[in-house]
mmCIF file of C-alpha atoms in Angstrom:
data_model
loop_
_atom_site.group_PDB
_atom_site.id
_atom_site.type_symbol
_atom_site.label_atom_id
_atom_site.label_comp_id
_atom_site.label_asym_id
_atom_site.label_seq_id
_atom_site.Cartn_x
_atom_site.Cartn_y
_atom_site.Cartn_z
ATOM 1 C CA UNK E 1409 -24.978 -36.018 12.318
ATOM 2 C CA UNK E 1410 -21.887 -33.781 13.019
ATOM 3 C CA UNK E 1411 -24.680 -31.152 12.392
ATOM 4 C CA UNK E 1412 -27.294 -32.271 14.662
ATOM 5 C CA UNK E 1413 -24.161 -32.374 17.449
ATOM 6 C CA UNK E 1414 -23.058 -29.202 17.350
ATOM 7 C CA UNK E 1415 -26.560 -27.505 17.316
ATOM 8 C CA UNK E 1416 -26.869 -29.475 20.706
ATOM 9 C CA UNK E 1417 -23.959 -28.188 21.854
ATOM 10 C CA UNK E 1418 -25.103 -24.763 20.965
ATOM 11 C CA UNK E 1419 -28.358 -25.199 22.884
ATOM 12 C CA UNK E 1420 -25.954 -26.540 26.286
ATOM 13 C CA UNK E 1421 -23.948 -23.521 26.047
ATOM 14 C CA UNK E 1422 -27.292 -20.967 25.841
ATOM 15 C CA UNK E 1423 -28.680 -23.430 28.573
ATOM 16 C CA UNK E 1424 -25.880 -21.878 30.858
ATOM 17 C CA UNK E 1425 -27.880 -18.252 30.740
ATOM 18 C CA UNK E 1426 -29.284 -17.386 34.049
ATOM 19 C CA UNK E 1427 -32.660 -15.415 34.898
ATOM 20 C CA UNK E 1428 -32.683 -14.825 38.591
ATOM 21 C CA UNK E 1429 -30.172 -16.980 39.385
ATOM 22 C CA UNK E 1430 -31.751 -20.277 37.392
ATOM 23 C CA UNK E 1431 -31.399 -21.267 33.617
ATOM 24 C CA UNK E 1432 -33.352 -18.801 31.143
ATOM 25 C CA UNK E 1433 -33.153 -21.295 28.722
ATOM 26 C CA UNK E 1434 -34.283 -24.446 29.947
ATOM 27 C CA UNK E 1435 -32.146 -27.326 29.704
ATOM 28 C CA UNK E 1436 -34.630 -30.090 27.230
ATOM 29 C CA UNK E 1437 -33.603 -33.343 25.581
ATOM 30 C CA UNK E 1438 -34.466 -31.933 21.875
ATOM 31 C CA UNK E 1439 -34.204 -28.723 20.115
ATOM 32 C CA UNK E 1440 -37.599 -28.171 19.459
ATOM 33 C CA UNK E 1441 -37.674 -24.349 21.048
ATOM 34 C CA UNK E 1442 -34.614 -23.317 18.399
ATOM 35 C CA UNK E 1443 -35.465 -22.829 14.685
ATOM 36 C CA UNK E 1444 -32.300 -22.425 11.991
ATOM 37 C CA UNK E 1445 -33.514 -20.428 9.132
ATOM 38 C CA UNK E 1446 -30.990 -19.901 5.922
ATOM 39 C CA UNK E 1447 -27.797 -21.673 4.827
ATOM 40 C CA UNK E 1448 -26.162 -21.288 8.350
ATOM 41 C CA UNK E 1449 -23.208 -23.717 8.814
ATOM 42 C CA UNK E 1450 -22.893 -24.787 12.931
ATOM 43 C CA UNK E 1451 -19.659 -26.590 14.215
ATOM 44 C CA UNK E 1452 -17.777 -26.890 17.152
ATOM 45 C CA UNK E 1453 -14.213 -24.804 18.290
ATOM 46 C CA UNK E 1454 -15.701 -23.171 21.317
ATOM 47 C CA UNK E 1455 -18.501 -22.428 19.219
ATOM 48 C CA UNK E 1456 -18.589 -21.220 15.510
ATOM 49 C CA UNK E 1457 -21.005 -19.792 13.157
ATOM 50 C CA UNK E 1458 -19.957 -19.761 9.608
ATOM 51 C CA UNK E 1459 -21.771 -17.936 6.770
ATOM 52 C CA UNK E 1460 -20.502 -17.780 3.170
ATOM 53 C CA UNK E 1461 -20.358 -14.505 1.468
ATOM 54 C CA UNK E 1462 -22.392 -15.362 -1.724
ATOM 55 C CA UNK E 1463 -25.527 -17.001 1.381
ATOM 56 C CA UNK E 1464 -25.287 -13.288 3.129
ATOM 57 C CA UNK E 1465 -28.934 -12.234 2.366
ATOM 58 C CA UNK E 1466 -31.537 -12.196 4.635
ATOM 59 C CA UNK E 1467 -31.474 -13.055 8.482
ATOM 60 C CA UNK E 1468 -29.791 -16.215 8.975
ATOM 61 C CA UNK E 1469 -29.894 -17.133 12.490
ATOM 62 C CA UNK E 1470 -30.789 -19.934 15.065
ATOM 63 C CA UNK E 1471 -33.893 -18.266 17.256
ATOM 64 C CA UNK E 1472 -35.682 -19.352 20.465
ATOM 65 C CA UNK E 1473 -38.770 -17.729 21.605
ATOM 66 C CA UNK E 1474 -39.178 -16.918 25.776
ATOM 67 C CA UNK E 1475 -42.533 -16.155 27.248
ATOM 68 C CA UNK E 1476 -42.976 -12.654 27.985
ATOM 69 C CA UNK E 1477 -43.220 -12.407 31.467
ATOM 70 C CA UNK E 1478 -39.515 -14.300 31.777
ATOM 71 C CA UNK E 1479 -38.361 -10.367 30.868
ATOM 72 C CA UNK E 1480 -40.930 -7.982 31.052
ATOM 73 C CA UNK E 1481 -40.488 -4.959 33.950
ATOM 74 C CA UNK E 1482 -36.897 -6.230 34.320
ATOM 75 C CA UNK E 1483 -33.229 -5.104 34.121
ATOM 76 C CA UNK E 1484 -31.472 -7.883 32.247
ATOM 77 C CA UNK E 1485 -27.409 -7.625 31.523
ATOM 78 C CA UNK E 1486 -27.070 -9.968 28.118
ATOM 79 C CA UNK E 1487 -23.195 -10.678 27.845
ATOM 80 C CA UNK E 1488 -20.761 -13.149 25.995
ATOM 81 C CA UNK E 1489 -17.409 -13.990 24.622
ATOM 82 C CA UNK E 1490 -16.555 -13.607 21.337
ATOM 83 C CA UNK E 1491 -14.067 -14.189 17.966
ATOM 84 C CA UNK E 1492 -14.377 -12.598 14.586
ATOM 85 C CA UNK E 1493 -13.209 -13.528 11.505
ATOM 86 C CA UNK E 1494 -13.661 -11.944 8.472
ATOM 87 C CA UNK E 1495 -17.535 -10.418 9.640
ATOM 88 C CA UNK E 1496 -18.397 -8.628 6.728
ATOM 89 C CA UNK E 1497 -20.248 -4.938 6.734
ATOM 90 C CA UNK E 1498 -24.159 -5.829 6.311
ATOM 91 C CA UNK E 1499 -26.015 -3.744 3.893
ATOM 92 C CA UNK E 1500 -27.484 -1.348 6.316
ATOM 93 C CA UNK E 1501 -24.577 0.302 9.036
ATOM 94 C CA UNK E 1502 -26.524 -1.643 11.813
ATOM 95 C CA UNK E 1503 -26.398 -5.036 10.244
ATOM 96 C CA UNK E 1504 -23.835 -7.973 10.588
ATOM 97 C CA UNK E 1505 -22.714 -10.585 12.638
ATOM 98 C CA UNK E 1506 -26.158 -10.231 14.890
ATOM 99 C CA UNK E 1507 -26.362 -11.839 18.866
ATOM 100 C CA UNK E 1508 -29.519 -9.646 19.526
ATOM 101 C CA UNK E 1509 -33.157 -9.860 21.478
ATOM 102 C CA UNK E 1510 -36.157 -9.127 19.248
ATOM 103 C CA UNK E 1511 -39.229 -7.667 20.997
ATOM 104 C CA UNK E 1512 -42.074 -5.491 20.714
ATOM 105 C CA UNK E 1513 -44.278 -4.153 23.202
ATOM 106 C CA UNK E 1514 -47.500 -1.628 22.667
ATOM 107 C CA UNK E 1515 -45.247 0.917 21.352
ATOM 108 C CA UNK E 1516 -43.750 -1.269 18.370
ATOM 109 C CA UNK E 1517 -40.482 -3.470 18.208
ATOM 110 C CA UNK E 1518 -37.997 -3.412 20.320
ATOM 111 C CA UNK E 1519 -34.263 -4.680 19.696
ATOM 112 C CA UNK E 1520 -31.678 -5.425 22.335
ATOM 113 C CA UNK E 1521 -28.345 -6.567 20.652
ATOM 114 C CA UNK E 1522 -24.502 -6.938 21.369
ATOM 115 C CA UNK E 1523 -21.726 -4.864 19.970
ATOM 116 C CA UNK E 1524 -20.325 -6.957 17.512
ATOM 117 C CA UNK E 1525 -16.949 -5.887 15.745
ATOM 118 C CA UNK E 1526 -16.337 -5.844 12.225
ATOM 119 C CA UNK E 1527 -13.479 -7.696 10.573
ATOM 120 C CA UNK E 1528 -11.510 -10.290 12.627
ATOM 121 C CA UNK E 1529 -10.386 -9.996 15.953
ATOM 122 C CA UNK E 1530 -9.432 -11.917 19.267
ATOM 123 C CA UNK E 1531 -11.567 -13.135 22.072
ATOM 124 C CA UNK E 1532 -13.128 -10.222 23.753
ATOM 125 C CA UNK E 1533 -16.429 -9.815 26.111
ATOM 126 C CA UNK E 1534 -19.134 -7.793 25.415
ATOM 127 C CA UNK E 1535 -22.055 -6.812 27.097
ATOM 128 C CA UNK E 1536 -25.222 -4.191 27.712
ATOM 129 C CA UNK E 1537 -27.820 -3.884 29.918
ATOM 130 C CA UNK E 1538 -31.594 -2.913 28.839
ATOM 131 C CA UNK E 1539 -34.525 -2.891 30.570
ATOM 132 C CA UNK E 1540 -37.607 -4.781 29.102
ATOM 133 C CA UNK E 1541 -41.059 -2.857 29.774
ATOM 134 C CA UNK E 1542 -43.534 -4.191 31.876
ATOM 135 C CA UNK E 1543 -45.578 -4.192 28.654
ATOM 136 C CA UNK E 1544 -43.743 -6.592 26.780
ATOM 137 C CA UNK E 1545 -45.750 -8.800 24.309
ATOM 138 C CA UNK E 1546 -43.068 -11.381 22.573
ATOM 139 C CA UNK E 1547 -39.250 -11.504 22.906
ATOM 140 C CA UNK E 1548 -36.712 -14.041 20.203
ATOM 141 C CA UNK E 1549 -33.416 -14.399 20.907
ATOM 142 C CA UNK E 1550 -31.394 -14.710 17.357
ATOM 143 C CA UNK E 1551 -27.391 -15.727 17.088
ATOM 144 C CA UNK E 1552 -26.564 -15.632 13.440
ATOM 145 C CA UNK E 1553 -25.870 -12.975 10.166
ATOM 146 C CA UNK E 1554 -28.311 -10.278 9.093
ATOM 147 C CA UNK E 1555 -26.902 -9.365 5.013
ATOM 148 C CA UNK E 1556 -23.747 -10.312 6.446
ATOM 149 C CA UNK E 1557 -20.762 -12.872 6.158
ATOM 150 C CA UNK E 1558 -17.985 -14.550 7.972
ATOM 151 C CA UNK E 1559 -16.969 -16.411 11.097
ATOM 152 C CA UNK E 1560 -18.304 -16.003 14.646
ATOM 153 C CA UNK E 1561 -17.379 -18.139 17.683
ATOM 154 C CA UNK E 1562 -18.812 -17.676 20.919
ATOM 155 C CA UNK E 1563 -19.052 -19.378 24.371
ATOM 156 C CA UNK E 1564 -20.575 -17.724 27.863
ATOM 157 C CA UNK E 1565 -23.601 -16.268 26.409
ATOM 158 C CA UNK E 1566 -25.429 -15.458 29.608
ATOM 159 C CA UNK E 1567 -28.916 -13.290 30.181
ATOM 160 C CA UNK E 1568 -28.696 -11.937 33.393
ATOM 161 C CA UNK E 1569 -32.120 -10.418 35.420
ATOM 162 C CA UNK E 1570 -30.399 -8.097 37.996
ATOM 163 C CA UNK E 1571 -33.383 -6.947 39.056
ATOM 164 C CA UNK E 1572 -37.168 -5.320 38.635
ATOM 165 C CA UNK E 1573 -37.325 -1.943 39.324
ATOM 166 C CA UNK E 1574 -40.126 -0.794 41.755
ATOM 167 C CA UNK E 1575 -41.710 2.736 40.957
ATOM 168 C CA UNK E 1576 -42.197 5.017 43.439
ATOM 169 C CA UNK E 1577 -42.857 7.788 41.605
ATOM 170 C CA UNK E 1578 -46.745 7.727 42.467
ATOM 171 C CA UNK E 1579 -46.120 8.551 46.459
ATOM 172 C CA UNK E 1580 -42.935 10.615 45.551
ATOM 173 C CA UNK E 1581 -43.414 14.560 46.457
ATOM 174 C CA UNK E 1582 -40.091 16.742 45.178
ATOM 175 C CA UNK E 1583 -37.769 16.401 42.134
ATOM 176 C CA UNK E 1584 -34.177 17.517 42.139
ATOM 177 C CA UNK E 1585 -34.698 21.298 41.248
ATOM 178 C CA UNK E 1586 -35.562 23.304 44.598
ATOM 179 C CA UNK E 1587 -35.588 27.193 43.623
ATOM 180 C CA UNK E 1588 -36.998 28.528 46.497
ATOM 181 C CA UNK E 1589 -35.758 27.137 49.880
ATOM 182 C CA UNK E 1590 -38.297 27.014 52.358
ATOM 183 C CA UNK E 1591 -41.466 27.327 50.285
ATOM 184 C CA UNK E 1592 -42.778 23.506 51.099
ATOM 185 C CA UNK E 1593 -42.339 21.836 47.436
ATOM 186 C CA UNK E 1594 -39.609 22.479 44.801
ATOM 187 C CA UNK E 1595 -37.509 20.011 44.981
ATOM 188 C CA UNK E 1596 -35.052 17.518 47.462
ATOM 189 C CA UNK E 1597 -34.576 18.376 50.844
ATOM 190 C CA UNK E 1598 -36.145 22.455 50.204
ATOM 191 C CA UNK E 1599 -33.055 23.878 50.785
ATOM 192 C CA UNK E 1600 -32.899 26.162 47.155
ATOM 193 C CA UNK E 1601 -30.504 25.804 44.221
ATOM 194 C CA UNK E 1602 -27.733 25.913 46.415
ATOM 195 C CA UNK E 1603 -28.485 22.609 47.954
ATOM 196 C CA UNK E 1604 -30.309 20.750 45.585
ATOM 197 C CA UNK E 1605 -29.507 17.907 43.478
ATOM 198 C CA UNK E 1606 -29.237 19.552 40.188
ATOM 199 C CA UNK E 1607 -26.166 17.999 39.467
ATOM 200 C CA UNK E 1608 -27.070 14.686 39.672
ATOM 201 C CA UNK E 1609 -29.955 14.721 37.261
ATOM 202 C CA UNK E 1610 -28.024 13.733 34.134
ATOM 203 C CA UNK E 1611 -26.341 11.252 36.027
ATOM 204 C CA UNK E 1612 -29.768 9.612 36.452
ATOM 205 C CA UNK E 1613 -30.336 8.089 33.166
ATOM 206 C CA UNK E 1614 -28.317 5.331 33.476
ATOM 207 C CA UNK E 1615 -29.396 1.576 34.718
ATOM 208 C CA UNK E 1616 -26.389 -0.043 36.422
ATOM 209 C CA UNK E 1617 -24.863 2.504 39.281
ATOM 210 C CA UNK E 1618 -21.580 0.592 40.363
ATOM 211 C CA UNK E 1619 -22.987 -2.237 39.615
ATOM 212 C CA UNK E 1620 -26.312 -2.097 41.175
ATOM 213 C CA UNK E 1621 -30.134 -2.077 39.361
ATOM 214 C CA UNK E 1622 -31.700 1.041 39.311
ATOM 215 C CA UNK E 1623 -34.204 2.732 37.475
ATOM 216 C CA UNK E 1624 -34.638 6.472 38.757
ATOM 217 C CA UNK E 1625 -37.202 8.309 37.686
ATOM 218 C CA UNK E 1626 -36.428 12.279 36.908
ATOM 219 C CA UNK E 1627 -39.917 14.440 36.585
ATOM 220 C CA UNK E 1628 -41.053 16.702 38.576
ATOM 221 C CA UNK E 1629 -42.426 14.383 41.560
ATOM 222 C CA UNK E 1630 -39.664 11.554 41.417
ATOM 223 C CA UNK E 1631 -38.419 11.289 44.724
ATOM 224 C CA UNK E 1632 -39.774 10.422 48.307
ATOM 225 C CA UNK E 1633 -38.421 13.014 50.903
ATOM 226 C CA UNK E 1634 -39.420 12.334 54.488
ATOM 227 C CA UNK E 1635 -40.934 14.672 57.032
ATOM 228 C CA UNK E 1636 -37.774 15.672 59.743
ATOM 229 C CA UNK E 1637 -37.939 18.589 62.024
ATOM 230 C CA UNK E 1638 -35.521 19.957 59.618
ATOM 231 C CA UNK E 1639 -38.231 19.366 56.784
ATOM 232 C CA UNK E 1640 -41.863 19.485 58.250
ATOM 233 C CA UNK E 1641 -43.689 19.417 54.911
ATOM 234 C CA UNK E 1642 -41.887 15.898 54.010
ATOM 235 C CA UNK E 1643 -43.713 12.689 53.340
ATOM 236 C CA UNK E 1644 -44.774 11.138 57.203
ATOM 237 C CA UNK E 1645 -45.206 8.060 55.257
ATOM 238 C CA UNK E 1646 -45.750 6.813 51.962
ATOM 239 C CA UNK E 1647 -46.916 3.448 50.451
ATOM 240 C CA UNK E 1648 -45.949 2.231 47.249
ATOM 241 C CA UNK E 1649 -47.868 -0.749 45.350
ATOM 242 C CA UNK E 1650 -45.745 -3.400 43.908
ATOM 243 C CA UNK E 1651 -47.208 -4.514 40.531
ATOM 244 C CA UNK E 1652 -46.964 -8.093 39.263
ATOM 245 C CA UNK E 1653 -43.318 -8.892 41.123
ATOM 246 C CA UNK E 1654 -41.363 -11.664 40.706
ATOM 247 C CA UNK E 1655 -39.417 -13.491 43.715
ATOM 248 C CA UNK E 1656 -36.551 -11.419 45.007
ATOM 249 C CA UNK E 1657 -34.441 -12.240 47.742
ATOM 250 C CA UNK E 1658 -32.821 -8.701 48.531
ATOM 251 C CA UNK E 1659 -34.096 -5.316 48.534
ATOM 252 C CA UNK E 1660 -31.709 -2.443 46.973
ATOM 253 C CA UNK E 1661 -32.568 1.012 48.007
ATOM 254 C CA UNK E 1662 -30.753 4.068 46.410
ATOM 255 C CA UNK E 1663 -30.720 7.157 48.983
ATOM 256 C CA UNK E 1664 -29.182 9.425 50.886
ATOM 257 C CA UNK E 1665 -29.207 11.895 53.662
ATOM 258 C CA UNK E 1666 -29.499 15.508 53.441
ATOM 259 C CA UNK E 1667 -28.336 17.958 56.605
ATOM 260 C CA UNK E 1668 -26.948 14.709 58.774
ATOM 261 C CA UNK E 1669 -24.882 14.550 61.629
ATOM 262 C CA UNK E 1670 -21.365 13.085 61.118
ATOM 263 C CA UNK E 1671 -21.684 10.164 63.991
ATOM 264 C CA UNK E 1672 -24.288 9.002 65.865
ATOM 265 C CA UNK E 1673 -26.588 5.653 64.429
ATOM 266 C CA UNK E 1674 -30.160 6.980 65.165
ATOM 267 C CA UNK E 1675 -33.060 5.473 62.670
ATOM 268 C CA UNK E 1676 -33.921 8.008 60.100
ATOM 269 C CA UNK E 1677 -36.654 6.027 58.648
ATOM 270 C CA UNK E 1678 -38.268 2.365 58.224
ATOM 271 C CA UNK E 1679 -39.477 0.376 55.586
ATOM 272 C CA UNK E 1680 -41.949 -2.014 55.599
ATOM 273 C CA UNK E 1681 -41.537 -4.716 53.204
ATOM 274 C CA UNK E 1682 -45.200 -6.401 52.688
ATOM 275 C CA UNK E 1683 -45.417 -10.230 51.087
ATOM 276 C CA UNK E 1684 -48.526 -12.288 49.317
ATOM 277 C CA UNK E 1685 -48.035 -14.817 52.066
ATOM 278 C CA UNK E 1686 -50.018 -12.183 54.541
ATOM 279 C CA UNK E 1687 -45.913 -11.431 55.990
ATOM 280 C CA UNK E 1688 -44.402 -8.833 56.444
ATOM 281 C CA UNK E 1689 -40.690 -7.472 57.568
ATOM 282 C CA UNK E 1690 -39.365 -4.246 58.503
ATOM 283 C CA UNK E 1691 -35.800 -2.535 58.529
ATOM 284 C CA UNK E 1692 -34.695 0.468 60.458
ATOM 285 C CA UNK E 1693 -32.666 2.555 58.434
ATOM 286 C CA UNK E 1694 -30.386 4.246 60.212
ATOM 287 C CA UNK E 1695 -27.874 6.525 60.066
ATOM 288 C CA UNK E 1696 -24.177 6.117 59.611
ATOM 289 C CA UNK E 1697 -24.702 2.657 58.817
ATOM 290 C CA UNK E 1698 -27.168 2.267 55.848
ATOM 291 C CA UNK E 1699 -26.703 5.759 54.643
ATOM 292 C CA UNK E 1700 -24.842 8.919 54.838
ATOM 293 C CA UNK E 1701 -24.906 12.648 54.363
ATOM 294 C CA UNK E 1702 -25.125 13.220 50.568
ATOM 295 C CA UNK E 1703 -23.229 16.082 50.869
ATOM 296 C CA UNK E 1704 -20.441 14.335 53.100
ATOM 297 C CA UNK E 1705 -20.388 11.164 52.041
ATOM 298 C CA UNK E 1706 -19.146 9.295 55.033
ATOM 299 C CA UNK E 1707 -18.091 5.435 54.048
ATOM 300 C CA UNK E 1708 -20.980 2.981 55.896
ATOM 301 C CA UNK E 1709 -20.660 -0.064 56.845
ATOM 302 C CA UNK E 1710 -23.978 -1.638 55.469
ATOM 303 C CA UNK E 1711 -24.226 0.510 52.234
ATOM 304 C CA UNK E 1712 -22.093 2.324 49.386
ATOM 305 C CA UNK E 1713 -21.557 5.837 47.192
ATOM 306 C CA UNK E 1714 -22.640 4.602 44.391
ATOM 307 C CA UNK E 1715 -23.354 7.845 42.289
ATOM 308 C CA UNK E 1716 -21.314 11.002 42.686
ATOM 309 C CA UNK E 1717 -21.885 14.628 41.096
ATOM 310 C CA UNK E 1718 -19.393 17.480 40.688
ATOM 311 C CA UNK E 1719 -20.826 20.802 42.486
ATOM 312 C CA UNK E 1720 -20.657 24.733 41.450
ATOM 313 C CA UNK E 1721 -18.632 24.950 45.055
ATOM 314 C CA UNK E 1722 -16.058 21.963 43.712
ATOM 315 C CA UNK E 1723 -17.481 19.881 46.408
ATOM 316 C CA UNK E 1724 -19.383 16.627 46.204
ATOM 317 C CA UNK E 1725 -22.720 15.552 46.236
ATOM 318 C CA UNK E 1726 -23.925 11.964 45.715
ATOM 319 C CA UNK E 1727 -26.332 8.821 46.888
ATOM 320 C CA UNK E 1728 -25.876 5.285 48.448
ATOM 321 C CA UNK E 1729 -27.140 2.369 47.913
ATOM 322 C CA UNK E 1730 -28.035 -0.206 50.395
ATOM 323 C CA UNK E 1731 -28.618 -3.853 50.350
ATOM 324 C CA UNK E 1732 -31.709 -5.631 52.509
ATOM 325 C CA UNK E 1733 -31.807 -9.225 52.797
ATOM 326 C CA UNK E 1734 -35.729 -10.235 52.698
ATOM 327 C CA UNK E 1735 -37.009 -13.218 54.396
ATOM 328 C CA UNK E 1736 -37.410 -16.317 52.438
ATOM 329 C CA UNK E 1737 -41.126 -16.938 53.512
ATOM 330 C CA UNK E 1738 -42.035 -13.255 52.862
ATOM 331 C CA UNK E 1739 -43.900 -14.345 49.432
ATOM 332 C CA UNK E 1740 -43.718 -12.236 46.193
ATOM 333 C CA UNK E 1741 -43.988 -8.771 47.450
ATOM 334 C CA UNK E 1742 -47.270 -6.900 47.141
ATOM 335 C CA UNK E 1743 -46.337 -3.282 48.855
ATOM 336 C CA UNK E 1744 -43.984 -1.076 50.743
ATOM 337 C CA UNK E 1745 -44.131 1.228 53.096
ATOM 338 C CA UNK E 1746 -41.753 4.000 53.995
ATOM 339 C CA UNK E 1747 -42.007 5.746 57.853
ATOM 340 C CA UNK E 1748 -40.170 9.057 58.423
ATOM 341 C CA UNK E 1749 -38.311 8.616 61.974
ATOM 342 C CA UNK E 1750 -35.369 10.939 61.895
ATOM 343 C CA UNK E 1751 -35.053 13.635 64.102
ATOM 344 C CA UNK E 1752 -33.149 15.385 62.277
ATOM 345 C CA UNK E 1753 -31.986 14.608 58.747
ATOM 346 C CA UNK E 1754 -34.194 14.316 55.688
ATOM 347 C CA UNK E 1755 -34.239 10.822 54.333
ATOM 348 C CA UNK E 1756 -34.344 10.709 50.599
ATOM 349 C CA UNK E 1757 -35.343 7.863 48.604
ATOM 350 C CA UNK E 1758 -34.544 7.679 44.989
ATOM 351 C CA UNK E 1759 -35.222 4.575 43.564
ATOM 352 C CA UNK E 1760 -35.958 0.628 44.866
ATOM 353 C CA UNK E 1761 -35.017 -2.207 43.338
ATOM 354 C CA UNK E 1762 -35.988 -5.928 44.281
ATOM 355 C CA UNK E 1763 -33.512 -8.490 43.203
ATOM 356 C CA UNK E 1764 -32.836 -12.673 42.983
ATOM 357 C CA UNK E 1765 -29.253 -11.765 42.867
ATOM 358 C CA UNK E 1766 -26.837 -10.803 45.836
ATOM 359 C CA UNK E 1767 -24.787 -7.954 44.465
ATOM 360 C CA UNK E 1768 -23.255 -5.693 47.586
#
């Protein structure tokens, strides 16, 4: 009976995880969706997972299956609180004390799992932050011992969607890499290697940019830059489809400016935010207030540096990122559509991101 308790304890704390804001895990009067395979002993002090040395082979491990789609094309921070003791090396460098995500897409299997000490130690949080492709056929949660031993407590295990990632790299027209200035492609604003945004590229690879959700992309074509007197062969306008998107109540744009003025709030560009619900709702973007020079980087009042990059010069280059609040009738969102309107600067967009959660 003590058992039974504890396991339902287990399933309240993992009931406490949070996918856009609601429970991942739904909270159910049974533990039907959790399977225990091996000699795994469950009992309550926070929460604690014991495994004997001479029961270490195998996977031992509680499990619970989510549908697909509850992760797939999303950026998803898993994190918890933890205590070690005695967490034996498994048999294999990567095994051990295991608090991992098994999936597999069309590629193969995929595996998503926390940094988990060796030894004994104190409490201490851990976290990482993946994102699941769109692609994503099955995905098991596991808590437990893979040809490992010892003592694991835990409490605050949370799964976190910050957001799903909108490509835009279909309507984009320059990379980062401009070698000729002038020429009409290349790269950013078309201003040559001097002012191009070389130095940001391996900054790019990353998915959380001050704590915001963004998924850049880096090829050739990977960014939108918008037609300005100052760059006539930009984009006018460009649509981008949204494919199968979840609910999202802000819109996170990461961006910049390139030749701006240092005051002055003109619009440099709109976007267009289309819904299923046959809505729609636009934002001006303007200057000095959503974004800045990315060469100056002015502070903004509705928008942050987010990303910065060391230059040959010793100067700075970097991007903002800017928060939209969408309308809570606007439907799941089906399309977006950027309008050049500056009269001056180049508007760059980098990436989009559509989120449940309120993060700037």
């Amino acid at each position: 009976m003590k058992t039974a308790y504890c396991v339902a304890m287990l399933w309240w704390c993992l009931a406490t995880s949070a996918l856009f804001g609601q429970a991942l895990v739904s909270e159910v009067n049974e533990l039907a969706a959790w399977s225990k395979k091996g000699p795994l002993l469950v009992e309550m002090a926070d929460l604690k997972l014991n495994l004997l040395e001479e029961d270490r082979a195998g996977f031992n491990a509680l499990r619970r299956n989510f549908a697909p789609d509850q992760l797939a094309g999303r950026i998803v921070r898993m994190s918890a609180e933890l205590r070690g003791e005695d967490i034996l090396q498994g048999t294999r460098p990567y095994y051990g004390a295991k608090i991992q995500v098994e999936a597999a897409n069309s590629k193969g299997p995929l595996y998503y799992g926390l940094p988990i000490p060796l030894g004994s130690f104190d409490w201490r949080k851990v976290e990482r932050t993946d994102y699941y492709p769109s692609d994503l056929q099955r995905a098991e949660l596991c808590v437990g011992f893979q040809e490992s031993a010892g003592t694991l407590w835990l409490r605050s295990l949370r799964m976190d969607v910050l957001g799903r990632p909108i490509g835009i790299a279909a309507a984009a027209n320059m990379g980062y890499v401009d070698e000729t200035a002038g020429d009409g492609e290349g790269g950013w604003a078309d201003q040559g290697p001097e002012n191009d945004a070389r130095a940001l590229t391996p900054l790019l690879k990353e998915l959380i940019y001050e704590g915001l959700p963004f998924m850049p992309a880096t090829g050739e074509k990977a960014v939108m830059a918008m037609r300005s007197p100052k760059f006539p062969a930009g984009l006018p306008a460009a649509t981008v489809s949204v494919k199968a998107a979840g609910p999202a109540r802000f819109l996170y744009v990461l961006h910049a400016l390139c030749q701006g003025t240092p005051d002055g709030t003109a619009g440099v560009g709109m976007i267009s935010v289309v819904g299923d619900e046959e809505r729609s709702q636009q934002f001006v973007v303007r200057e000095n207030v959503d974004v800045g020079d990315w060469q100056k980087l002015p502070p903004v009042p509705n928008g942050k540096v987010v990303l910065k990059a060391q230059c040959a010069d010793g100067g700075e280059n970097g991007l903002y990122a800017t928060k939209f609040a969408l309308n809570a009738d606007l439907g799941t969102i089906t399309e977006l559509r950027f309008v050049a309107q500056s009269e001056r600067a180049v508007w760059v967009i980098v990436a989009v991101t559509a989120s449940e959660m309120d993060l700037l």
